[in-house]
């Protein structure tokens, strides 16, 4: 029910004396096939017409009338016949609508004799006869004898507010029903329906009940007359924009309503007085590009006139054809701009049957209003800038409703407004040559920016959610200039007084889209030095020029300067000190020696580690290469030329680890006649023997010696008369060097060497220490201790020396005690002066020990007698023995070294160790069978010296013990 449609409306009017039934039938048709040309064809859509009947003045006068109106073309022809189908004149015989007076088709009709009346069919031919439209109706029966009893239901619908209702507001609709007949209407129900876009809120019926689910208002009875009017008040919430229609129509009725019929009836194709309808319009919001199509529900647009108002309905202008604001088409009105729009369909702009034919208001929408972001330019590597737009759309103001003729004040945003979505897009920039959307970039801020140099175009599009033509777009350019990358270099390290060379170049390749423009260069260095060239130099470097040299490369593109720097540290190394060149003199024809240049002393700055030499006599220039290089020290330089007597010049400079060269020093070389070498003689000494200072004989006159010891390169040597006595601890031949020099010219001879021979001194012999017992027979000393075959021994015994005796001496053992002696070993050499050199070893001491003999004595004790019986308890008792002496005894006159096998074997050796303190060696000797038995006792002292003592054990005679007889008596006792 978005748009109104036209229907036939039938009305009855009663006069005071006569009953005049007036039926107004309005048919709304649109001609879709006007090109048809056959008379027998029904027009589609049907031709519009309105038929009105007028009652006769009385029952006998034939002056009832039929009038037609609402004909859209005055050239149309009109025909009439009796019955429910047309049988009247053809197109050519029918009069034109323009020829009818007041639209009266026939004014001579007789009043029908019976109810409900007489049927007629009226035909309207199209102006060109191509088609026709028939309408069948009744000329009603009129009872002139009594007042008719009938029911006539009429419906009206009103609303509040009466104008545009903004979305989200509430509208109140009142359906009023009156029975204008003479009978009470019973069984009355109404269908009250409403279009989508309205949300039911509440209902208040004056009678009966209403169900929103069925859309049925159950009224019941309606009394006739104004006093019986009933109403239903409905409240709806507007939820969509556009035109919403509310209709009310009789659904059931017990009685017959002559000019209306309950739904559905054959008359339902017409708009009857028991039907009501009303339009609720909610303004459309328009944004550029929007088009709204205003269509009619019937789809019939014949003689529809469209109008537009730009002053909120105060004045209206008719719309035809195609315009910038709206286009009239065969299927409606296409609205393209703001304004108020409506239509009518009749011969007059004032003849629209209802609400001004549902006007619709179109006001400005609320698209986003985006600010334009500032174009951004950065240099490569700089922090990303903020690229952001703002939406300044604030919505409707408090006076917007007044501006556009809306009753109530509008909120800033209606429910379908104020919600926007955003999307960033590539905008076909040189570095982003697409129109693709950027995933995830759906806010006012462009969050993810490129980092590579280039020119990027972006576009931000914002749309109102649900209304995409309410949109705005803005563009921005983001430029990333290439950043030059200077690379600085120098010839550092630089020696003082040399030239500093500086250069720089850009290592960053140029971007073809926004290339690096020609660069400007600037240097800033120590001591306030500046330069505007990429390549430059500084002469005569000083240490104040040492430090960081910063080069800056810059260019300006897209109004932004992009610059970068690089730093190179230049080291200024000081020059080493001038070397201490040693002037020297050489004797003519002496083999050339290397020149000497020593470290600077005292050190002013620092010394170097090598030398450069230039041969004179001309001073070298800075570009002259050295003739040779050398280490620093004595005799390290080039060889002097000693062939010509006179003076030769060399120039020398120190070079340090930094390859810095000092100032030159001059070496002056005087060439004098070379003296002869001094006279020397080889000498020899025995190892570890004292030596004497070394001597040499120089030439007569003003000459002196220079000693070099064992190393002739040990400059400058020792000018003493003699050289310290050489050491003799190591056997070998040692070469010593000596030269002489002329003290007048300081001209030195060649060195001459002589040998100092240190002969091997034999090692001392390994002599044994002999040990004897007193009076023991001694043997000669051992001559086999000689260490080398050709050496000889010297014995020092009793006398001071027995040089090379024929046989070794024999020591004496006649006296107990110890006597020291010595022995040496001697080797003989031929000395350098052809005499004999004897090298005697250190003395080897030896000790001759004569140990004393034991002094013990042996006392034999004979056995005792017990009566006349011998007890076999003879003893050997040792006297004057030492505690550490040992003793052994055996039977016999000599000591038997064989050990005894048992007590019965007295001939064997019986060892007694230790000797008991009482000295009894044995106490069970048998009484000799003869006069005596000899026993031998061997006593050994702690030195191993022995004595053998043989003593007789006297036999004991027990016949008369003690040598006397004891008187005795014998008495018989039993």
CSV table of C-alpha atoms in Angstrom, one decimal, residues 67-252:
chain,number,residue,atom,x,y,z
A,67,UNK,CA,-24.1,11.6,-16.7
A,68,UNK,CA,-20.5,10.6,-17.5
A,69,UNK,CA,-17.5,12.6,-16.3
A,70,UNK,CA,-13.8,12.1,-15.8
A,71,UNK,CA,-13.2,11.4,-19.5
A,72,UNK,CA,-9.5,12.0,-20.1
A,73,UNK,CA,-9.9,12.9,-23.9
A,74,UNK,CA,-12.8,15.0,-25.2
A,75,UNK,CA,-12.6,13.1,-28.5
A,76,UNK,CA,-13.6,9.9,-26.9
A,77,UNK,CA,-17.1,8.6,-28.0
A,78,UNK,CA,-19.8,7.6,-25.7
A,79,UNK,CA,-22.5,4.9,-26.2
A,80,UNK,CA,-25.3,3.6,-23.9
A,81,UNK,CA,-27.6,0.5,-24.0
A,82,UNK,CA,-30.0,-1.3,-21.6
A,83,UNK,CA,-28.9,-4.5,-20.0
A,84,UNK,CA,-25.7,-5.9,-18.5
A,85,UNK,CA,-23.9,-6.0,-21.9
A,86,UNK,CA,-23.4,-3.3,-24.5
A,87,UNK,CA,-25.7,-3.4,-27.5
A,88,UNK,CA,-25.7,0.3,-28.4
A,89,UNK,CA,-24.3,2.3,-31.4
A,90,UNK,CA,-20.9,1.5,-32.8
A,91,UNK,CA,-17.9,3.9,-32.7
A,92,UNK,CA,-18.9,6.0,-35.7
A,93,UNK,CA,-22.5,6.4,-34.6
A,94,UNK,CA,-21.7,7.4,-31.1
A,95,UNK,CA,-21.4,11.0,-30.0
A,96,UNK,CA,-18.1,12.5,-28.8
A,97,UNK,CA,-17.6,13.4,-25.2
A,98,UNK,CA,-17.2,17.0,-26.3
A,99,UNK,CA,-20.6,17.0,-27.9
A,100,UNK,CA,-22.4,16.1,-24.7
A,101,UNK,CA,-23.9,18.9,-22.8
A,102,UNK,CA,-22.7,18.8,-19.3
A,103,UNK,CA,-21.7,15.2,-19.9
A,104,UNK,CA,-25.4,14.1,-20.1
A,105,UNK,CA,-25.6,10.9,-22.1
A,106,UNK,CA,-29.5,10.5,-21.8
A,107,UNK,CA,-32.0,12.8,-20.0
A,108,UNK,CA,-35.3,11.1,-21.0
A,109,UNK,CA,-35.2,7.9,-19.0
A,110,UNK,CA,-38.3,6.4,-17.3
A,111,UNK,CA,-38.0,5.5,-13.6
A,112,UNK,CA,-37.6,1.7,-13.2
A,113,UNK,CA,-40.7,-0.1,-12.1
A,114,UNK,CA,-39.2,-2.6,-9.8
A,115,UNK,CA,-36.3,-2.7,-7.4
A,116,UNK,CA,-33.4,-2.7,-7.5
A,117,UNK,CA,-33.6,-0.8,-10.8
A,118,UNK,CA,-32.9,-1.0,-14.5
A,119,UNK,CA,-29.4,-2.1,-15.7
A,120,UNK,CA,-27.5,0.0,-18.3
A,121,UNK,CA,-24.1,-0.5,-19.9
A,122,UNK,CA,-22.1,2.6,-20.9
A,123,UNK,CA,-19.3,2.3,-23.4
A,124,UNK,CA,-16.4,4.7,-23.8
A,125,UNK,CA,-14.6,4.4,-27.1
A,126,UNK,CA,-11.0,5.6,-27.2
A,127,UNK,CA,-10.6,8.7,-29.2
A,128,UNK,CA,-9.1,6.7,-32.2
A,129,UNK,CA,-11.6,3.8,-31.9
A,130,UNK,CA,-8.8,1.4,-31.1
A,131,UNK,CA,-10.5,0.0,-28.0
A,132,UNK,CA,-13.3,0.5,-25.6
A,133,UNK,CA,-14.2,0.2,-21.9
A,134,UNK,CA,-17.7,-0.9,-20.7
A,135,UNK,CA,-19.3,-0.1,-17.4
A,136,UNK,CA,-22.6,-1.8,-16.2
A,137,UNK,CA,-24.7,0.0,-13.5
A,138,UNK,CA,-28.2,0.4,-12.2
A,139,UNK,CA,-30.6,3.2,-12.6
A,140,UNK,CA,-32.1,2.6,-9.1
A,141,UNK,CA,-35.8,1.9,-8.5
A,142,UNK,CA,-37.5,4.8,-6.7
A,143,UNK,CA,-40.5,4.2,-4.5
A,144,UNK,CA,-42.4,7.4,-4.5
A,145,UNK,CA,-45.1,6.1,-2.2
A,146,UNK,CA,-42.9,5.6,1.2
A,147,UNK,CA,-39.6,6.4,2.7
A,148,UNK,CA,-37.1,3.6,1.9
A,149,UNK,CA,-35.4,1.6,4.7
A,150,UNK,CA,-31.7,1.0,4.0
A,151,UNK,CA,-28.2,0.8,5.4
A,152,UNK,CA,-25.5,3.2,4.1
A,153,UNK,CA,-22.0,2.7,5.7
A,154,UNK,CA,-19.5,5.4,5.2
A,155,UNK,CA,-15.9,5.4,6.4
A,156,UNK,CA,-13.4,8.2,6.9
A,157,UNK,CA,-9.7,8.0,8.1
A,158,UNK,CA,-7.8,10.9,9.6
A,159,UNK,CA,-4.3,11.0,11.1
A,160,UNK,CA,-2.1,13.1,13.3
A,161,UNK,CA,0.3,14.7,12.6
A,162,UNK,CA,-1.1,15.6,9.2
A,163,UNK,CA,2.2,16.2,7.5
A,164,UNK,CA,5.5,14.3,7.0
A,165,UNK,CA,6.1,11.9,9.8
A,166,UNK,CA,9.9,11.3,10.5
A,167,UNK,CA,11.1,7.8,10.8
A,168,UNK,CA,10.9,6.6,14.4
A,169,UNK,CA,8.0,9.0,15.3
A,170,UNK,CA,4.6,7.8,16.3
A,171,UNK,CA,1.5,8.5,14.1
A,172,UNK,CA,-2.1,8.3,15.3
A,173,UNK,CA,-4.7,7.1,12.9
A,174,UNK,CA,-8.5,7.4,13.5
A,175,UNK,CA,-11.0,5.3,11.6
A,176,UNK,CA,-14.5,6.7,11.8
A,177,UNK,CA,-17.6,4.8,10.6
A,178,UNK,CA,-21.1,6.3,10.3
A,179,UNK,CA,-24.4,4.7,9.2
A,180,UNK,CA,-26.1,7.3,7.0
A,181,UNK,CA,-29.0,4.9,6.3
A,182,UNK,CA,-32.3,4.5,8.1
A,183,UNK,CA,-31.8,1.0,9.5
A,184,UNK,CA,-29.4,-0.2,12.2
A,185,UNK,CA,-26.5,-2.0,10.6
A,186,UNK,CA,-25.7,-5.3,12.3
A,187,UNK,CA,-23.0,-7.9,12.0
A,188,UNK,CA,-20.5,-5.2,11.0
A,189,UNK,CA,-16.8,-6.1,10.9
A,190,UNK,CA,-14.1,-4.0,9.3
A,191,UNK,CA,-10.7,-5.0,8.0
A,192,UNK,CA,-8.1,-2.3,9.1
A,193,UNK,CA,-4.8,-3.0,7.3
A,194,UNK,CA,-1.6,-1.1,7.2
A,195,UNK,CA,1.5,-1.3,5.0
A,196,UNK,CA,5.0,-2.6,5.9
A,197,UNK,CA,7.1,0.1,7.4
A,198,UNK,CA,4.6,0.8,10.2
A,199,UNK,CA,4.9,-1.1,13.5
A,200,UNK,CA,1.7,-1.5,15.4
A,201,UNK,CA,1.8,0.1,18.8
A,202,UNK,CA,-1.8,0.3,20.3
A,203,UNK,CA,-5.5,0.6,19.5
A,204,UNK,CA,-8.4,2.2,21.3
A,205,UNK,CA,-11.9,1.2,19.8
A,206,UNK,CA,-15.0,3.2,20.8
A,207,UNK,CA,-16.9,0.0,20.4
A,208,UNK,CA,-16.0,-3.6,19.9
A,209,UNK,CA,-12.6,-5.1,19.7
A,210,UNK,CA,-9.6,-5.0,17.3
A,211,UNK,CA,-7.1,-7.8,16.7
A,212,UNK,CA,-3.8,-6.7,15.1
A,213,UNK,CA,-3.1,-10.4,14.3
A,214,UNK,CA,-6.2,-10.7,12.0
A,215,UNK,CA,-6.4,-6.9,11.3
A,216,UNK,CA,-10.2,-7.2,12.0
A,217,UNK,CA,-12.2,-4.7,14.0
A,218,UNK,CA,-15.4,-6.4,15.3
A,219,UNK,CA,-17.9,-3.6,15.7
A,220,UNK,CA,-21.3,-5.4,15.9
A,221,UNK,CA,-24.1,-2.9,15.4
A,222,UNK,CA,-24.1,0.7,14.2
A,223,UNK,CA,-27.2,2.9,14.8
A,224,UNK,CA,-28.3,5.2,12.0
A,225,UNK,CA,-27.4,8.8,12.0
A,226,UNK,CA,-24.5,10.8,13.3
A,227,UNK,CA,-25.2,9.8,16.8
A,228,UNK,CA,-24.3,6.2,16.0
A,229,UNK,CA,-20.7,7.0,14.7
A,230,UNK,CA,-18.1,4.6,16.0
A,231,UNK,CA,-14.3,5.0,15.8
A,232,UNK,CA,-11.0,3.1,16.2
A,233,UNK,CA,-7.9,5.0,17.2
A,234,UNK,CA,-4.6,3.2,16.2
A,235,UNK,CA,-1.0,4.2,17.0
A,236,UNK,CA,1.9,3.1,14.8
A,237,UNK,CA,5.6,3.7,14.9
A,238,UNK,CA,7.1,4.6,11.5
A,239,UNK,CA,10.1,2.3,10.8
A,240,UNK,CA,10.8,3.0,7.1
A,241,UNK,CA,10.9,5.9,4.8
A,242,UNK,CA,8.4,6.4,1.9
A,243,UNK,CA,4.6,6.2,1.5
A,244,UNK,CA,2.7,3.8,3.8
A,245,UNK,CA,-1.0,3.3,3.2
A,246,UNK,CA,-3.7,2.4,5.8
A,247,UNK,CA,-7.0,1.1,4.6
A,248,UNK,CA,-10.3,0.4,6.3
A,249,UNK,CA,-13.1,-1.5,4.6
A,250,UNK,CA,-16.4,-3.3,5.5
A,251,UNK,CA,-15.7,-7.0,5.9
A,252,UNK,CA,-19.2,-8.3,6.9
